[in-house]
Tab-separated table of C-alpha atoms in Angstrom:
chain	number	residue	atom	x	y	z
A	331	MET	CA	6.897	-70.736	-65.012
A	332	THR	CA	8.669	-70.669	-61.654
A	333	ALA	CA	12.175	-72.033	-61.050
A	334	ASP	CA	10.751	-74.787	-58.873
A	335	SER	CA	8.356	-75.873	-61.630
A	336	LYS	CA	11.243	-76.048	-64.065
A	337	GLU	CA	13.193	-78.131	-61.557
A	338	VAL	CA	10.305	-80.606	-61.235
A	339	GLN	CA	10.036	-80.942	-64.990
A	340	GLN	CA	13.768	-81.567	-65.266
A	341	THR	CA	13.652	-84.097	-62.441
A	342	ALA	CA	10.708	-85.993	-63.923
A	343	ARG	CA	12.507	-86.407	-67.221
A	344	VAL	CA	14.234	-89.787	-67.291
A	345	ALA	CA	16.512	-88.820	-70.161
A	346	ASP	CA	16.544	-85.961	-72.649
A	347	PRO	CA	15.241	-87.150	-76.003
A	348	PRO	CA	17.835	-87.281	-78.805
A	349	ARG	CA	17.722	-84.436	-81.280
A	350	SER	CA	18.507	-84.224	-84.957
A	351	ALA	CA	21.079	-81.845	-86.433
A	352	GLY	CA	18.389	-79.214	-86.775
A	353	GLY	CA	17.435	-79.503	-83.118
A	354	ALA	CA	14.145	-81.362	-83.631
A	355	ILE	CA	13.222	-84.176	-81.262
A	356	ALA	CA	13.887	-87.497	-82.976
A	357	VAL	CA	12.213	-89.795	-80.456
A	358	PRO	CA	9.274	-88.884	-78.168
A	359	ALA	CA	10.071	-88.705	-74.460
A	360	TRP	CA	7.340	-91.222	-73.551
A	361	LEU	CA	8.878	-93.765	-75.932
A	362	ARG	CA	12.320	-93.347	-74.411
A	363	ARG	CA	10.809	-93.856	-70.953
A	364	ALA	CA	9.148	-97.039	-72.156
A	365	ALA	CA	12.288	-98.517	-73.697
A	366	ASP	CA	15.401	-97.250	-71.971
A	367	VAL	CA	18.671	-98.574	-73.413
A	368	SER	CA	19.776	-99.865	-70.002
A	369	GLU	CA	17.152	-102.599	-70.313
A	370	LEU	CA	19.229	-104.247	-73.021
A	371	TRP	CA	21.477	-106.024	-70.552
A	372	THR	CA	18.408	-107.495	-68.825
A	373	PHE	CA	17.139	-108.847	-72.116
A	374	VAL	CA	20.563	-110.340	-72.816
A	375	ILE	CA	20.426	-112.186	-69.479
A	376	LEU	CA	16.966	-113.534	-70.352
A	377	VAL	CA	18.162	-114.779	-73.740
A	378	ALA	CA	21.240	-116.369	-72.142
A	379	LEU	CA	19.088	-118.252	-69.617
A	380	VAL	CA	16.784	-119.541	-72.354
A	381	ALA	CA	19.784	-120.665	-74.410
A	382	PHE	CA	21.395	-122.394	-71.421
A	383	PHE	CA	18.320	-124.401	-70.433
A	384	THR	CA	17.547	-125.237	-74.063
A	385	ILE	CA	21.033	-126.717	-74.449
A	386	ALA	CA	20.996	-128.375	-71.004
A	387	ALA	CA	17.613	-130.029	-71.638
A	388	PRO	CA	17.199	-130.452	-75.409
A	389	GLY	CA	13.635	-131.191	-76.416
A	390	LYS	CA	12.370	-130.562	-72.862
A	391	PHE	CA	12.740	-126.790	-72.553
A	392	PHE	CA	11.467	-123.983	-74.788
A	393	THR	CA	8.602	-126.105	-76.033
A	394	THR	CA	5.175	-124.592	-76.713
A	395	TYR	CA	3.909	-126.090	-73.476
A	396	ASP	CA	6.828	-124.642	-71.496
A	397	LEU	CA	6.367	-121.190	-73.002
A	398	THR	CA	2.663	-121.225	-72.179
A	399	GLN	CA	3.335	-122.349	-68.607
A	400	ILE	CA	6.041	-119.735	-68.117
A	401	ALA	CA	3.682	-117.001	-69.358
A	402	VAL	CA	0.834	-118.205	-67.132
A	403	ASN	CA	3.098	-118.539	-64.080
A	404	ALA	CA	4.550	-115.078	-64.710
A	405	ALA	CA	1.175	-113.373	-65.241
A	406	ILE	CA	0.372	-112.766	-61.562
A	407	TYR	CA	3.924	-111.661	-60.757
A	408	LEU	CA	3.825	-109.302	-63.720
A	409	VAL	CA	0.692	-107.613	-62.379
A	410	LEU	CA	2.336	-107.296	-58.956
A	411	GLY	CA	5.553	-106.116	-60.607
A	412	VAL	CA	3.772	-103.239	-62.339
A	413	GLY	CA	2.625	-101.877	-58.977
A	414	MET	CA	6.030	-102.476	-57.409
A	415	THR	CA	7.668	-100.527	-60.241
A	416	TYR	CA	5.721	-97.421	-59.246
A	417	VAL	CA	6.549	-97.924	-55.564
A	418	ILE	CA	10.279	-98.425	-56.097
A	419	ILE	CA	10.485	-95.467	-58.491
A	420	THR	CA	9.394	-93.273	-55.556
A	421	ALA	CA	12.372	-94.731	-53.615
A	422	GLY	CA	9.961	-96.871	-51.579
A	423	ILE	CA	9.436	-100.600	-51.120
A	424	ASP	CA	6.511	-102.897	-50.372
A	425	LEU	CA	7.276	-106.167	-48.600
A	426	SER	CA	3.628	-106.909	-47.850
A	427	ILE	CA	2.332	-107.765	-51.330
A	428	GLY	CA	2.138	-111.523	-50.756
A	429	SER	CA	0.199	-111.102	-47.534
A	430	VAL	CA	-2.090	-108.461	-49.053
A	431	LEU	CA	-2.815	-110.856	-51.904
A	432	VAL	CA	-3.696	-113.560	-49.373
A	433	LEU	CA	-5.910	-111.211	-47.339
A	434	ALA	CA	-7.776	-110.057	-50.455
A	435	ALA	CA	-8.202	-113.665	-51.597
A	436	VAL	CA	-9.526	-114.705	-48.187
A	437	ALA	CA	-11.998	-111.790	-48.075
A	438	ALA	CA	-13.298	-112.614	-51.547
A	439	GLY	CA	-13.227	-116.357	-50.857
A	440	LYS	CA	-15.227	-116.076	-47.628
A	441	TYR	CA	-17.935	-114.127	-49.443
A	442	ASN	CA	-18.008	-116.693	-52.233
A	443	ILE	CA	-18.320	-119.572	-49.750
A	444	SER	CA	-21.294	-117.943	-48.056
A	445	HIS	CA	-23.026	-117.293	-51.403
A	446	GLY	CA	-22.902	-120.645	-53.141
A	447	GLY	CA	-19.270	-121.720	-52.989
A	448	ALA	CA	-17.921	-123.365	-56.134
A	449	ALA	CA	-21.417	-123.304	-57.674
A	450	SER	CA	-21.918	-119.548	-57.160
A	451	GLY	CA	-23.149	-117.461	-60.088
A	452	TRP	CA	-21.691	-114.565	-62.028
A	453	GLY	CA	-23.246	-111.988	-59.700
A	454	THR	CA	-21.323	-113.438	-56.772
A	455	VAL	CA	-18.162	-113.561	-58.897
A	456	ALA	CA	-18.511	-109.850	-59.665
A	457	VAL	CA	-18.927	-108.990	-55.968
A	458	CYS	CA	-15.905	-111.140	-55.072
A	459	VAL	CA	-13.770	-109.288	-57.611
A	460	VAL	CA	-14.839	-105.928	-56.168
A	461	ILE	CA	-14.110	-107.142	-52.623
A	462	ALA	CA	-10.621	-108.320	-53.547
A	463	LEU	CA	-9.771	-105.064	-55.332
A	464	ALA	CA	-11.215	-102.922	-52.528
A	465	VAL	CA	-9.407	-104.801	-49.741
A	466	GLY	CA	-6.110	-104.607	-51.597
A	467	ALA	CA	-6.450	-100.923	-52.480
A	468	ALA	CA	-7.524	-99.966	-48.955
A	469	TRP	CA	-4.637	-101.833	-47.349
A	470	GLY	CA	-2.145	-100.292	-49.767
A	471	ALA	CA	-3.518	-96.780	-49.251
A	472	LEU	CA	-3.372	-97.254	-45.470
A	473	GLN	CA	0.282	-98.195	-45.675
A	474	GLY	CA	0.916	-95.252	-47.977
A	475	ALA	CA	-0.741	-92.912	-45.488
A	476	VAL	CA	1.510	-94.167	-42.685
A	477	VAL	CA	4.567	-93.690	-44.896
A	478	ALA	CA	3.456	-90.210	-45.981
A	479	THR	CA	2.133	-88.756	-42.717
A	480	GLY	CA	3.961	-90.767	-40.092
A	481	LYS	CA	7.348	-90.420	-41.799
A	482	VAL	CA	7.960	-94.097	-41.060
A	483	PRO	CA	10.323	-95.797	-43.545
A	484	PRO	CA	8.432	-97.875	-46.130
A	485	LEU	CA	10.534	-100.905	-45.240
A	486	ILE	CA	9.216	-100.866	-41.665
A	487	VAL	CA	5.629	-99.994	-42.582
A	488	THR	CA	5.273	-102.745	-45.167
A	489	LEU	CA	7.137	-105.272	-43.039
A	490	GLY	CA	4.551	-104.638	-40.347
A	491	GLY	CA	1.820	-104.770	-42.991
A	492	LEU	CA	3.126	-108.146	-44.124
A	493	GLY	CA	2.607	-109.676	-40.691
A	494	ALA	CA	-0.670	-107.890	-39.964
A	495	ALA	CA	-2.349	-108.801	-43.268
A	496	LEU	CA	-1.288	-112.428	-43.018
A	497	GLY	CA	-2.398	-112.562	-39.377
A	498	LEU	CA	-5.862	-111.259	-40.232
A	499	ALA	CA	-6.176	-113.813	-43.030
A	500	GLU	CA	-5.208	-116.618	-40.648
A	501	LEU	CA	-7.633	-115.400	-37.995
A	502	ALA	CA	-10.457	-115.390	-40.532
A	503	THR	CA	-9.714	-118.936	-41.699
A	504	GLY	CA	-8.093	-120.590	-38.699
A	505	GLY	CA	-4.931	-120.882	-40.766
A	506	GLN	CA	-6.553	-123.347	-43.188
A	507	ASP	CA	-7.441	-122.772	-46.829
A	508	PRO	CA	-11.259	-122.802	-47.010
A	509	ALA	CA	-12.987	-125.035	-49.567
A	510	GLY	CA	-15.129	-123.417	-52.258
A	511	ALA	CA	-13.273	-120.109	-52.226
A	512	ALA	CA	-13.511	-119.740	-55.996
A	513	SER	CA	-16.483	-120.069	-58.309
A	514	ASN	CA	-16.354	-122.609	-61.108
A	515	HIS	CA	-17.366	-119.789	-63.431
A	516	LEU	CA	-14.281	-117.790	-62.456
A	517	GLN	CA	-11.968	-120.758	-62.881
A	518	ASN	CA	-13.393	-121.955	-66.181
A	519	SER	CA	-13.182	-118.468	-67.691
A	520	LEU	CA	-10.282	-116.440	-66.333
A	521	GLY	CA	-8.423	-119.396	-64.845
A	522	PHE	CA	-8.462	-121.936	-67.658
A	523	GLY	CA	-10.024	-120.109	-70.587
A	524	LYS	CA	-8.183	-118.924	-73.698
A	525	VAL	CA	-8.738	-116.405	-76.453
A	526	LEU	CA	-7.090	-117.163	-79.809
A	527	GLY	CA	-5.056	-119.800	-77.997
A	528	ILE	CA	-3.726	-117.332	-75.411
A	529	PRO	CA	-4.707	-117.894	-71.744
A	530	TRP	CA	-6.967	-115.177	-70.335
A	531	LEU	CA	-4.554	-114.727	-67.407
A	532	VAL	CA	-1.816	-113.737	-69.848
A	533	VAL	CA	-4.163	-111.403	-71.721
A	534	LEU	CA	-5.201	-109.677	-68.489
A	535	ALA	CA	-1.581	-109.251	-67.380
A	536	ALA	CA	-0.703	-107.805	-70.796
A	537	VAL	CA	-3.548	-105.275	-70.608
A	538	VAL	CA	-2.526	-104.166	-67.106
A	539	THR	CA	1.068	-103.822	-68.258
A	540	ALA	CA	0.153	-101.779	-71.330
A	541	VAL	CA	-2.185	-99.442	-69.442
A	542	PHE	CA	0.120	-98.645	-66.540
A	543	GLY	CA	3.178	-98.549	-68.780
A	544	ALA	CA	1.453	-95.785	-70.741
A	545	VAL	CA	0.439	-94.034	-67.504
A	546	LEU	CA	4.022	-94.039	-66.245
A	547	GLY	CA	5.521	-92.904	-69.512
A	548	GLY	CA	2.966	-90.438	-70.792
A	549	THR	CA	0.897	-88.844	-68.020
A	550	ARG	CA	1.301	-86.271	-65.267
A	551	PHE	CA	0.823	-89.014	-62.677
A	552	GLY	CA	3.778	-90.899	-64.116
A	553	SER	CA	5.917	-87.764	-64.291
A	554	HIS	CA	5.168	-86.912	-60.666
A	555	THR	CA	6.028	-90.470	-59.643
A	556	LEU	CA	9.422	-90.218	-61.334
A	557	ALA	CA	10.005	-86.725	-59.957
A	558	ILE	CA	9.252	-87.729	-56.364
A	559	GLY	CA	11.812	-90.500	-56.574
A	560	SER	CA	14.431	-88.146	-57.981
A	561	ASN	CA	13.902	-84.979	-55.960
A	562	PRO	CA	10.950	-84.853	-53.537
A	563	THR	CA	12.065	-81.480	-52.194
A	564	ALA	CA	11.692	-79.843	-55.610
A	565	VAL	CA	8.292	-81.478	-56.029
A	566	ARG	CA	7.098	-80.006	-52.707
A	567	ARG	CA	8.392	-76.565	-53.651
A	568	ALA	CA	6.393	-76.744	-56.873
A	569	GLY	CA	3.214	-77.163	-54.807
A	570	ILE	CA	2.675	-80.870	-55.473
A	571	SER	CA	1.533	-82.944	-52.505
A	572	VAL	CA	4.138	-85.681	-52.154
A	573	GLY	CA	2.211	-87.377	-49.351
A	574	ARG	CA	-1.027	-87.545	-51.314
A	575	HIS	CA	0.787	-88.949	-54.317
A	576	LEU	CA	2.503	-91.635	-52.212
A	577	ILE	CA	-0.885	-92.725	-50.876
A	578	LYS	CA	-2.072	-93.132	-54.457
A	579	VAL	CA	1.034	-95.096	-55.438
A	580	TYR	CA	0.774	-97.511	-52.502
A	581	GLY	CA	-2.965	-97.731	-53.090
A	582	LEU	CA	-2.231	-98.731	-56.683
A	583	MET	CA	0.136	-101.416	-55.435
A	584	GLY	CA	-2.576	-102.742	-53.147
A	585	LEU	CA	-5.159	-102.619	-55.936
A	586	LEU	CA	-2.939	-104.743	-58.167
A	587	ALA	CA	-2.297	-107.140	-55.267
A	588	GLY	CA	-6.085	-107.501	-55.047
A	589	LEU	CA	-6.215	-108.202	-58.773
A	590	GLY	CA	-3.460	-110.761	-58.251
A	591	ALA	CA	-5.704	-112.413	-55.634
A	592	VAL	CA	-8.517	-112.722	-58.190
A	593	MET	CA	-6.095	-114.225	-60.701
A	594	TRP	CA	-4.783	-116.657	-58.092
A	595	LEU	CA	-8.273	-117.800	-57.115
A	596	ALA	CA	-9.139	-118.234	-60.781
A	597	SER	CA	-6.016	-120.238	-61.478
A	598	TYR	CA	-5.774	-122.426	-58.363
A	599	GLY	CA	-9.227	-122.266	-56.767
A	600	THR	CA	-7.787	-121.738	-53.286
A	601	THR	CA	-6.401	-118.946	-51.136
A	602	SER	CA	-3.014	-120.678	-50.592
A	603	ILE	CA	-2.425	-118.907	-47.285
A	604	ALA	CA	1.028	-120.424	-46.817
A	605	GLY	CA	2.049	-120.123	-50.455
A	606	HIS	CA	3.011	-116.459	-50.828
A	607	SER	CA	5.896	-115.959	-48.407
A	608	THR	CA	8.405	-115.285	-51.207
A	609	ASP	CA	6.203	-113.216	-53.526
A	610	ASN	CA	7.913	-110.004	-52.417
A	611	LEU	CA	11.358	-111.481	-53.135
A	612	LYS	CA	10.355	-112.601	-56.629
A	613	VAL	CA	8.625	-109.351	-57.543
A	614	ILE	CA	11.328	-107.018	-56.202
A	615	THR	CA	13.941	-109.133	-57.989
A	616	ALA	CA	12.032	-108.790	-61.252
A	617	VAL	CA	11.590	-105.021	-60.920
A	618	VAL	CA	15.228	-104.368	-60.046
A	619	LEU	CA	16.403	-106.703	-62.803
A	620	GLY	CA	14.252	-104.674	-65.172
A	621	GLY	CA	16.321	-101.574	-64.491
A	622	THR	CA	14.213	-99.776	-61.890
A	623	SER	CA	16.591	-98.175	-59.419
A	624	LEU	CA	16.166	-98.911	-55.716
A	625	PHE	CA	17.295	-95.339	-55.144
A	626	GLY	CA	14.235	-94.022	-56.968
A	627	GLY	CA	13.596	-91.722	-59.900
A	628	ARG	CA	14.266	-94.228	-62.642
A	629	GLY	CA	12.460	-97.236	-64.089
A	630	SER	CA	10.035	-98.526	-66.690
A	631	VAL	CA	7.241	-101.064	-66.929
A	632	LEU	CA	8.827	-102.559	-70.045
A	633	GLY	CA	11.949	-103.353	-68.037
A	634	THR	CA	9.790	-105.018	-65.398
A	635	VAL	CA	8.208	-107.224	-68.067
A	636	ILE	CA	11.651	-108.501	-69.040
A	637	GLY	CA	12.679	-108.794	-65.402
A	638	VAL	CA	9.617	-110.854	-64.470
A	639	PHE	CA	10.448	-113.500	-67.034
A	640	ILE	CA	13.979	-114.025	-65.741
A	641	PRO	CA	12.912	-115.678	-62.427
A	642	ALA	CA	10.083	-117.439	-64.299
A	643	VAL	CA	12.485	-118.926	-66.839
A	644	LEU	CA	15.020	-119.653	-64.102
A	645	THR	CA	12.489	-121.538	-61.969
A	646	THR	CA	11.030	-123.515	-64.877
A	647	GLY	CA	14.471	-124.319	-66.250
A	648	LEU	CA	15.743	-125.609	-62.916
A	649	ILE	CA	12.693	-127.853	-62.634
A	650	VAL	CA	13.253	-129.209	-66.139
A	651	ILE	CA	16.900	-130.094	-65.467
A	652	GLY	CA	15.952	-131.707	-62.156
A	653	VAL	CA	17.365	-129.243	-59.615
A	654	GLN	CA	15.892	-129.627	-56.121
A	655	GLN	CA	13.088	-127.149	-55.402
A	656	TYR	CA	14.862	-125.480	-52.489
A	657	TRP	CA	17.742	-124.428	-54.729
A	658	GLN	CA	15.300	-122.386	-56.788
A	659	ASP	CA	14.803	-119.851	-53.980
A	660	VAL	CA	18.580	-119.722	-53.483
A	661	ALA	CA	19.053	-118.934	-57.165
A	662	VAL	CA	16.424	-116.175	-57.114
A	663	GLY	CA	18.051	-114.655	-54.012
A	664	VAL	CA	21.469	-114.641	-55.666
A	665	VAL	CA	19.994	-112.994	-58.754
A	666	LEU	CA	18.439	-110.269	-56.571
A	667	VAL	CA	21.746	-109.459	-54.851
A	668	ALA	CA	23.504	-109.374	-58.219
A	669	ALA	CA	20.829	-107.048	-59.621
A	670	VAL	CA	21.185	-104.611	-56.710
A	671	TYR	CA	24.975	-104.658	-57.076
A	672	ILE	CA	24.710	-103.875	-60.789
A	673	ASP	CA	22.219	-101.105	-60.016
A	674	GLN	CA	24.695	-99.529	-57.605
A	675	MET	CA	27.510	-99.741	-60.164
A	676	ARG	CA	25.350	-98.114	-62.832
A	677	ARG	CA	24.325	-95.366	-60.398
A	678	LYS	CA	27.945	-94.591	-59.509
A	679	SER	CA	28.869	-94.591	-63.195
A	680	ARG	CA	26.119	-92.061	-63.968
A	681	GLU	CA	27.250	-89.847	-61.079
A	682	ARG	CA	30.836	-89.835	-62.376
A	683	SER	CA	29.789	-89.032	-65.947
């Protein structure tokens, strides 16, 4: 094994697993990646928010209905948050996710309208799903290619992608949400259906989370993602194509944005062109709150799960206690700034230790 290969392996390791007195590994590395101790403070914040709103609105918050609504409302953002976790771990960012979701929804919706509209059959539904996933993945991979080959900062690339994707969606629809964009079959199954009392949207989000959490914590793809965020130079020296991997990561983000479009159509039956301007803020907030470092090289999907529910609980709780809607975005913005500040403090503390 070359020195560079050893360096990549060391870089990809989030934390050395604890060892017993005899030197044996006590906890598998993949498990420590999935449940890093730094996520504890995020969980404490979530519990504190739940306790506050439960006390502030007794009998109105933390009911079965509220919990179900919070889970359903968080499902789409959780799927987006999984992709954003991978992107941010590479020290990148994606501001375009809301617009990519809209573009994928419009592409799928236009096909559905021309093939039966709300009364379209399962064959049309299947094609619409493929269209949404393909549009999202292609747009994400294109942005990744610009980042990788053009050496343009991800912030600039995805900011441009935000405007371009939304502009194309508006051109295709005249800026109006088209009627019949979602099939009744899609809405009655994925949108409103349940299995064992659990909404299908929540089940789908849980499956996506479990799959890509395992990929990040226990596969070569996940290790390379972590390594690129920590030390891309060492990764290049080891013969790994950083550019190709970034294209895959941004393509994954786009793919999950396309899946989010399918979930949105299923849940609301419309493309909601003007309704996704703050998706990037909410998702980035959730990922950073979950312990993923904006400086790259560190993060977990489990942390993102916890982080996603903080804005969801915050938004629902503010509604329950009667806070004006506009203050909700202010609160989420403040939480994001606080999360970044805490991330910086933790990073400086690790550098000093």
